[in-house]
Amino acid sequence: MTDITLQEPAALTSRAHKARRAGAGDTRFRLVTLAAACTVLLIFMGIIVSLVHGAMPAFKAFGFSFVVTEAWRPVREVFGALGPIYGTLVTSAIAMIIAVPVGIGIAIFLTELCPRLLRRPIGIAIELLAGIPSIIYGIWGLFVFAPWFQTAVQEPVIEALDGVPVLGTLFGGIPYGIGIFTAGLILSIMILPFIAAVTRDVLETVPSVLKEATYGLGSTQWEVMWKVCLPFARTGVVGGAMLALGRALGETMAVTFVIGNAHKINPSLFAPGTSISAAIANEFAEATSPLYTASLIEMGLILFVITFIVLACAQLMLRTMNKHAAGH
Amino acid sequence: MHANSTLYARRRAANFAFIALSLGAALFGLVWLAFILGALLKDGIAALGPHLFTEVTPPPGAEGGLINAIFGSVVMSLGAVLLGTPIGLFAGTYLAEYARHGRLSFVVRFVNDILLSAPSIVIGLFIYELIVVPMGHFSAIAGAVALTVIVIPVVVRTTENMLLLVPNGLREAAAALGAPRSYVIKLVTWKAAQAGIITGVLLAIARISGETAPLLFTALNNQFMSTDITKPIASLPVVIFQYALSPYEDWHKLAWAGALLVTATVLTLSIIARLLEKKRT
C-alpha cells in the first residue's frame, strides 16, 4: 500500500494530479451542500426538541388541564392557556373572514378587470403592503387606527346594537379602541396581500382557452370568473388562504400592540384579550419563576403545532395545484 | 322573450355588482397602504433629525437618538446574513443540483417551506433555550442566530428556484468540457443564477430588518452603546416596541422616527430586489 502511494505522485502528470484533486474537491463540495440541507432539518427538529424540553415543567404541573383552564395568575403560579388560545383563534378567524373575500376580489381585479397600464403599479403596491414589517402595523394600529376606530366605529356600533340579542353581546361593552376585534382587523390588512398575491398567481394559470370558450358562449365576466376560473383554481386559492392563516396565527407584533393583553375571555369582541404570541412577547422577559417561563414555552409549542398543521395543509394543496397546472 | 330579457338584465346586474365589488376590494387594499404610509410619513418625518444618528437612546424626559439601536440592528443583521447566506446557498444548491427528486430533498423542501412561515416568536423561544439559557444571559450573538434561522429558509427557497431556471444545456456543455460537478455548479450555474440569488439575500435582509419578536428575549435591549457581542444589544424594532408602549411623549416620537427608518430600509431593499429581478428577465 505504502509504496504505491509513494510511487503514484511521480507517475502522475501534473494535469492528472489536478484532476484527482478536483475529484476530491467534488466530493467535499457535495458533502458540504448535503450538510447545509441537513441543517434545515436540524433547525426544525431543534425547535421541537427545545420547546418540548422547555415546556416540561408546565406539562408536569398542569397536564392537559393547561389548555382548558382560563385562569392566569402568575403570583399564585396558576397558568391556563385557554384565554390566549381563544384570542389567537378568534383574531385569526376575524382576519380570514375579512381578508379572504377582499384578497380574492383584488386578485380578480388585477387579472381580469384592471386596465393593463395600472396592472403593474397596483400589483406592486399590494406587494409592498406585504413587505411592511409587522411592528409598523402595530405602532400604526396603536396610535392612529385604534383611536379612530374607537370614536368612528365602536361608539356608534355599541350604541346601535345595544339590547339586540347576540349581536349586542358580541359588539357590546366599553369602546376601548384596542381589543380582539381591532387586532383581527389589523391582521386582516396584514394577510390581505398574501392572499391577493397567491390568488393572482393561481388565476393566471387558468388556460385562456377555457375563458375564451366561456366568453364565446355569451357569459358575463362574473360567470366566467365564478363558474370557470375560480373552480379551476380552487385548490390554489384555498392553499393560499391557509398560508395566510398560518401567518395570522403566529403574527406577534401587530397583535401585541392592539389586543390589550388581558387573559380573560370576554363575550364581546370589542373587549381586550390576548393571543399566544402576544402573551409570550409581553411576559416572557419578565417571567420570574421557572414554571411561568415553562408555561409560556408550552404555549409557544401549542402555537407551533397549530401553525405546522395549517401550513402543512397549505403546502400539500399548493403542490397539488402546481402539478395540476403543469399537466395542462 | 320577456323572460329572456329579465334574465339578461339580471345577469348584467350581477356582473355590474361583481365588477364594483372587486374594484372596491382593490381600493380597500390601496386605502390602507395610503393610510399607513401617510401616518408613518407624517409622524416619522416630524421626529427625524441628525440627533438620531449621533446620540444614544435617552431616559424619559431627556434628549436622545437611536444610534445604539441602529448599530445593534446593523450588527445583528450582518451577522445573520454572513451566517445564513452560505448555509442557505449550499442547501438550495443541494436541492436543485444534487438531489432534485430525492426523498431527503422532498423532506427538506417541505420543512423549509414550513420554516419560511413559522411564527417568528417561536424561533425566539428556540434560540432562548439553545443559547441564552446555557450562556446565562441575553446577547447580541443570540439575536444574530435567531435572525439567521429566519434568513436560511428565504435563501434556500430563492436559490433553489433560481437554479431550477438555469437551462440544463449549460450544465451539460460544461460537463462535456470535462468540468467536475462542483466546478459546473460554482462556475456555471451559480453564475447564471447570480442576480436571482442576490435578490433572495436582499429579500432576506428586508425580512429581518423589521423582525422584533425573535429579538425580544435573545438580544433583549440595551440603553447604551455596546460593541460587545456577548452582551445584550439594542435594536431598532425592539426600541420601537418598548418606546411606543411607554407613556412618554418624547419616546413615542423616537419610536415613530425608528419606524420610518425601518420601513424606508425595508421598502428600499424590496425595490432594489425587484429591479434586479426585472433586469434578469
Tab-separated table of N, CA, C and O in Angstrom, chain A residues 182-257:
chain	number	residue	atom	x	y	z
A	182	THR	N	-60.111	44.784	17.001
A	182	THR	CA	-59.107	45.641	16.368
A	182	THR	C	-57.919	44.801	15.903
A	182	THR	O	-57.410	44.984	14.793
A	183	ALA	N	-57.486	43.866	16.758
A	183	ALA	CA	-56.351	43.018	16.393
A	183	ALA	C	-56.681	42.199	15.150
A	183	ALA	O	-55.860	42.090	14.230
A	184	GLY	N	-57.900	41.639	15.108
A	184	GLY	CA	-58.296	40.859	13.944
A	184	GLY	C	-58.323	41.697	12.678
A	184	GLY	O	-57.896	41.256	11.606
A	185	LEU	N	-58.785	42.919	12.812
A	185	LEU	CA	-58.876	43.824	11.666
A	185	LEU	C	-57.481	44.147	11.115
A	185	LEU	O	-57.239	44.103	9.907
A	186	ILE	N	-56.545	44.450	12.020
A	186	ILE	CA	-55.195	44.781	11.567
A	186	ILE	C	-54.520	43.553	10.969
A	186	ILE	O	-53.811	43.642	9.959
A	187	LEU	N	-54.794	42.378	11.566
A	187	LEU	CA	-54.273	41.147	10.977
A	187	LEU	C	-54.795	40.965	9.562
A	187	LEU	O	-54.066	40.525	8.674
A	188	SER	N	-56.077	41.288	9.353
A	188	SER	CA	-56.647	41.090	8.023
A	188	SER	C	-55.927	41.969	7.002
A	188	SER	O	-55.664	41.538	5.882
A	189	ILE	N	-55.573	43.200	7.400
A	189	ILE	CA	-54.838	44.065	6.469
A	189	ILE	C	-53.466	43.459	6.176
A	189	ILE	O	-52.963	43.519	5.063
A	190	MET	N	-52.863	42.833	7.213
A	190	MET	CA	-51.540	42.249	7.023
A	190	MET	C	-51.552	41.059	6.079
A	190	MET	O	-50.618	40.874	5.296
A	191	ILE	N	-52.571	40.193	6.178
A	191	ILE	CA	-52.537	38.976	5.365
A	191	ILE	C	-53.189	39.172	3.991
A	191	ILE	O	-53.024	38.343	3.110
A	192	LEU	N	-53.884	40.291	3.835
A	192	LEU	CA	-54.538	40.594	2.560
A	192	LEU	C	-53.588	40.429	1.359
A	192	LEU	O	-53.929	39.746	0.392
A	193	PRO	N	-52.389	41.038	1.410
A	193	PRO	CA	-51.504	40.923	0.254
A	193	PRO	C	-51.094	39.484	-0.061
A	193	PRO	O	-50.944	39.135	-1.235
A	194	PHE	N	-50.926	38.643	0.979
A	194	PHE	CA	-50.550	37.248	0.705
A	194	PHE	C	-51.635	36.562	-0.096
A	194	PHE	O	-51.374	35.909	-1.098
A	195	ILE	N	-52.886	36.723	0.376
A	195	ILE	CA	-53.990	36.059	-0.309
A	195	ILE	C	-54.117	36.593	-1.724
A	195	ILE	O	-54.240	35.837	-2.686
A	196	ALA	N	-54.031	37.938	-1.853
A	196	ALA	CA	-54.172	38.537	-3.182
A	196	ALA	C	-53.079	38.025	-4.114
A	196	ALA	O	-53.352	37.656	-5.261
A	197	ALA	N	-51.818	37.976	-3.618
A	197	ALA	CA	-50.709	37.592	-4.492
A	197	ALA	C	-50.831	36.128	-4.922
A	197	ALA	O	-50.684	35.801	-6.104
A	198	VAL	N	-51.125	35.228	-3.961
A	198	VAL	CA	-51.226	33.805	-4.326
A	198	VAL	C	-52.390	33.587	-5.278
A	198	VAL	O	-52.266	32.905	-6.296
A	199	THR	N	-53.555	34.200	-4.970
A	199	THR	CA	-54.720	34.011	-5.832
A	199	THR	C	-54.454	34.536	-7.236
A	199	THR	O	-54.827	33.910	-8.229
A	200	ARG	N	-53.778	35.685	-7.319
A	200	ARG	CA	-53.470	36.228	-8.648
A	200	ARG	C	-52.613	35.245	-9.441
A	200	ARG	O	-52.900	34.943	-10.593
A	201	ASP	N	-51.556	34.726	-8.782
A	201	ASP	CA	-50.685	33.778	-9.478
A	201	ASP	C	-51.462	32.545	-9.932
A	201	ASP	O	-51.236	32.024	-11.032
A	202	VAL	N	-52.374	32.081	-9.068
A	202	VAL	CA	-53.132	30.885	-9.416
A	202	VAL	C	-54.103	31.169	-10.561
A	202	VAL	O	-54.231	30.386	-11.497
A	203	LEU	N	-54.751	32.336	-10.501
A	203	LEU	CA	-55.709	32.682	-11.561
A	203	LEU	C	-55.009	32.825	-12.904
A	203	LEU	O	-55.600	32.585	-13.946
A	204	GLU	N	-53.732	33.229	-12.852
A	204	GLU	CA	-53.016	33.378	-14.113
A	204	GLU	C	-52.716	32.039	-14.770
A	204	GLU	O	-52.374	31.989	-15.952
A	205	THR	N	-52.827	30.943	-13.995
A	205	THR	CA	-52.583	29.634	-14.605
A	205	THR	C	-53.814	29.094	-15.323
A	205	THR	O	-53.727	28.076	-15.995
A	206	VAL	N	-54.963	29.764	-15.156
A	206	VAL	CA	-56.156	29.298	-15.869
A	206	VAL	C	-55.910	29.470	-17.370
A	206	VAL	O	-55.606	30.568	-17.827
A	207	PRO	N	-56.012	28.387	-18.150
A	207	PRO	CA	-55.737	28.492	-19.590
A	207	PRO	C	-56.711	29.455	-20.259
A	207	PRO	O	-57.908	29.403	-19.979
A	208	SER	N	-56.179	30.329	-21.134
A	208	SER	CA	-57.079	31.323	-21.728
A	208	SER	C	-58.120	30.661	-22.622
A	208	SER	O	-59.185	31.224	-22.834
A	209	VAL	N	-57.809	29.461	-23.146
A	209	VAL	CA	-58.793	28.771	-23.987
A	209	VAL	C	-60.108	28.579	-23.222
A	209	VAL	O	-61.189	28.784	-23.768
A	210	LEU	N	-59.971	28.201	-21.942
A	210	LEU	CA	-61.171	27.985	-21.131
A	210	LEU	C	-62.002	29.251	-21.043
A	210	LEU	O	-63.212	29.242	-21.218
A	211	LYS	N	-61.283	30.376	-20.756
A	211	LYS	CA	-62.001	31.641	-20.596
A	211	LYS	C	-62.621	32.066	-21.924
A	211	LYS	O	-63.780	32.475	-21.981
A	212	GLU	N	-61.829	31.935	-22.986
A	212	GLU	CA	-62.335	32.356	-24.297
A	212	GLU	C	-63.565	31.553	-24.683
A	212	GLU	O	-64.547	32.093	-25.196
A	213	ALA	N	-63.515	30.253	-24.400
A	213	ALA	CA	-64.658	29.404	-24.746
A	213	ALA	C	-65.905	29.845	-23.985
A	213	ALA	O	-66.989	29.923	-24.548
A	214	THR	N	-65.698	30.187	-22.690
A	214	THR	CA	-66.858	30.591	-21.897
A	214	THR	C	-67.404	31.926	-22.373
A	214	THR	O	-68.615	32.116	-22.455
A	215	TYR	N	-66.490	32.858	-22.665
A	215	TYR	CA	-66.958	34.143	-23.220
A	215	TYR	C	-67.694	33.904	-24.537
A	215	TYR	O	-68.710	34.532	-24.826
A	216	GLY	N	-67.170	32.961	-25.315
A	216	GLY	CA	-67.768	32.658	-26.622
A	216	GLY	C	-69.200	32.173	-26.491
A	216	GLY	O	-70.014	32.368	-27.391
A	217	LEU	N	-69.503	31.539	-25.361
A	217	LEU	CA	-70.872	31.081	-25.131
A	217	LEU	C	-71.774	32.214	-24.676
A	217	LEU	O	-72.953	31.999	-24.396
A	218	GLY	N	-71.208	33.420	-24.534
A	218	GLY	CA	-72.024	34.572	-24.154
A	218	GLY	C	-72.039	34.846	-22.667
A	218	GLY	O	-72.927	35.541	-22.175
A	219	SER	N	-71.073	34.311	-21.920
A	219	SER	CA	-71.077	34.528	-20.478
A	219	SER	C	-70.612	35.931	-20.138
A	219	SER	O	-69.850	36.548	-20.883
A	220	THR	N	-71.061	36.412	-18.979
A	220	THR	CA	-70.556	37.687	-18.480
A	220	THR	C	-69.246	37.425	-17.748
A	220	THR	O	-68.893	36.278	-17.456
A	221	GLN	N	-68.535	38.523	-17.403
A	221	GLN	CA	-67.258	38.362	-16.693
A	221	GLN	C	-67.450	37.628	-15.375
A	221	GLN	O	-66.642	36.806	-14.969
A	222	TRP	N	-68.529	37.963	-14.698
A	222	TRP	CA	-68.837	37.333	-13.411
A	222	TRP	C	-69.001	35.834	-13.580
A	222	TRP	O	-68.479	35.045	-12.800
A	223	GLU	N	-69.710	35.435	-14.623
A	223	GLU	CA	-69.935	34.000	-14.827
A	223	GLU	C	-68.649	33.275	-15.187
A	223	GLU	O	-68.392	32.169	-14.717
A	224	VAL	N	-67.809	33.935	-15.998
A	224	VAL	CA	-66.521	33.321	-16.343
A	224	VAL	C	-65.703	33.091	-15.077
A	224	VAL	O	-65.135	32.021	-14.851
A	225	MET	N	-65.669	34.132	-14.226
A	225	MET	CA	-64.876	34.049	-13.004
A	225	MET	C	-65.424	32.995	-12.049
A	225	MET	O	-64.710	32.130	-11.553
A	226	TRP	N	-66.714	33.120	-11.779
A	226	TRP	CA	-67.326	32.333	-10.713
A	226	TRP	C	-67.523	30.880	-11.111
A	226	TRP	O	-67.396	29.982	-10.288
A	227	LYS	N	-67.829	30.643	-12.383
A	227	LYS	CA	-68.163	29.272	-12.783
A	227	LYS	C	-67.002	28.559	-13.458
A	227	LYS	O	-67.029	27.332	-13.576
A	228	VAL	N	-65.996	29.305	-13.930
A	228	VAL	CA	-64.900	28.628	-14.622
A	228	VAL	C	-63.553	28.845	-13.922
A	228	VAL	O	-62.916	27.888	-13.494
A	229	CYS	N	-63.157	30.118	-13.780
A	229	CYS	CA	-61.814	30.372	-13.258
A	229	CYS	C	-61.651	29.928	-11.810
A	229	CYS	O	-60.716	29.205	-11.478
A	230	LEU	N	-62.555	30.368	-10.939
A	230	LEU	CA	-62.391	30.041	-9.516
A	230	LEU	C	-62.475	28.532	-9.256
A	230	LEU	O	-61.641	27.996	-8.523
A	231	PRO	N	-63.439	27.813	-9.846
A	231	PRO	CA	-63.424	26.357	-9.653
A	231	PRO	C	-62.122	25.730	-10.147
A	231	PRO	O	-61.573	24.838	-9.512
A	232	PHE	N	-61.598	26.220	-11.269
A	232	PHE	CA	-60.351	25.681	-11.797
A	232	PHE	C	-59.212	25.901	-10.806
A	232	PHE	O	-58.365	25.038	-10.598
A	233	ALA	N	-59.206	27.084	-10.179
A	233	ALA	CA	-58.091	27.464	-9.321
A	233	ALA	C	-58.350	27.158	-7.853
A	233	ALA	O	-57.562	27.554	-6.999
A	234	ARG	N	-59.428	26.440	-7.568
A	234	ARG	CA	-59.873	26.287	-6.189
A	234	ARG	C	-58.786	25.840	-5.225
A	234	ARG	O	-58.540	26.466	-4.199
A	235	THR	N	-58.091	24.750	-5.571
A	235	THR	CA	-57.082	24.218	-4.653
A	235	THR	C	-56.037	25.272	-4.331
A	235	THR	O	-55.630	25.426	-3.180
A	236	GLY	N	-55.610	26.001	-5.347
A	236	GLY	CA	-54.583	27.019	-5.126
A	236	GLY	C	-55.081	28.147	-4.249
A	236	GLY	O	-54.359	28.633	-3.374
A	237	VAL	N	-56.326	28.558	-4.474
A	237	VAL	CA	-56.877	29.654	-3.672
A	237	VAL	C	-56.979	29.228	-2.213
A	237	VAL	O	-56.580	29.957	-1.301
A	238	VAL	N	-57.480	28.008	-1.984
A	238	VAL	CA	-57.586	27.523	-0.603
A	238	VAL	C	-56.196	27.396	0.013
A	238	VAL	O	-55.968	27.785	1.163
A	239	GLY	N	-55.244	26.888	-0.754
A	239	GLY	CA	-53.870	26.775	-0.255
A	239	GLY	C	-53.309	28.128	0.137
A	239	GLY	O	-52.699	28.273	1.196
A	240	GLY	N	-53.528	29.129	-0.700
A	240	GLY	CA	-53.049	30.475	-0.394
A	240	GLY	C	-53.695	31.025	0.868
A	240	GLY	O	-53.028	31.646	1.707
A	241	ALA	N	-54.989	30.751	1.020
A	241	ALA	CA	-55.687	31.231	2.209
A	241	ALA	C	-55.135	30.551	3.463
A	241	ALA	O	-54.960	31.189	4.506
A	242	MET	N	-54.822	29.250	3.353
A	242	MET	CA	-54.262	28.533	4.503
A	242	MET	C	-52.888	29.095	4.871
A	242	MET	O	-52.536	29.213	6.040
A	243	LEU	N	-52.109	29.415	3.844
A	243	LEU	CA	-50.791	30.010	4.072
A	243	LEU	C	-50.954	31.309	4.861
A	243	LEU	O	-50.237	31.578	5.834
A	244	ALA	N	-51.931	32.106	4.451
A	244	ALA	CA	-52.190	33.362	5.147
A	244	ALA	C	-52.676	33.103	6.569
A	244	ALA	O	-52.295	33.812	7.501
A	245	LEU	N	-53.479	32.062	6.739
A	245	LEU	CA	-53.956	31.722	8.081
A	245	LEU	C	-52.775	31.363	8.978
A	245	LEU	O	-52.705	31.770	10.141
A	246	GLY	N	-51.811	30.613	8.419
A	246	GLY	CA	-50.615	30.264	9.177
A	246	GLY	C	-49.898	31.503	9.671
A	246	GLY	O	-49.456	31.578	10.819
A	247	ARG	N	-49.808	32.506	8.785
A	247	ARG	CA	-49.164	33.766	9.182
A	247	ARG	C	-49.962	34.467	10.274
A	247	ARG	O	-49.415	34.980	11.240
A	248	ALA	N	-51.281	34.502	10.101
A	248	ALA	CA	-52.133	35.228	11.049
A	248	ALA	C	-52.031	34.614	12.442
A	248	ALA	O	-51.935	35.324	13.439
A	249	LEU	N	-52.011	33.277	12.494
A	249	LEU	CA	-51.968	32.608	13.791
A	249	LEU	C	-50.697	32.966	14.556
A	249	LEU	O	-50.705	33.138	15.760
A	250	GLY	N	-49.581	33.067	13.837
A	250	GLY	CA	-48.305	33.273	14.517
A	250	GLY	C	-47.885	34.715	14.610
A	250	GLY	O	-46.865	35.032	15.217
A	251	GLU	N	-48.645	35.622	13.997
A	251	GLU	CA	-48.242	37.022	13.965
A	251	GLU	C	-48.149	37.591	15.380
A	251	GLU	O	-49.055	37.409	16.188
A	252	THR	N	-47.070	38.283	15.672
A	252	THR	CA	-46.851	38.738	17.036
A	252	THR	C	-47.025	40.236	17.208
A	252	THR	O	-47.909	40.698	17.922
A	253	MET	N	-46.168	41.022	16.544
A	253	MET	CA	-46.073	42.428	16.919
A	253	MET	C	-47.345	43.208	16.624
A	253	MET	O	-47.808	43.993	17.444
A	254	ALA	N	-47.923	43.000	15.441
A	254	ALA	CA	-49.117	43.767	15.088
A	254	ALA	C	-50.225	43.518	16.104
A	254	ALA	O	-50.988	44.418	16.442
A	255	VAL	N	-50.277	42.291	16.620
A	255	VAL	CA	-51.325	41.933	17.569
A	255	VAL	C	-51.007	42.462	18.968
A	255	VAL	O	-51.864	43.013	19.653
A	256	THR	N	-49.746	42.291	19.375
A	256	THR	CA	-49.356	42.659	20.743
A	256	THR	C	-49.719	44.098	21.070
A	256	THR	O	-50.160	44.413	22.170
A	257	PHE	N	-49.522	44.994	20.091
A	257	PHE	CA	-49.781	46.407	20.338
A	257	PHE	C	-51.251	46.702	20.616
A	257	PHE	O	-51.565	47.573	21.409
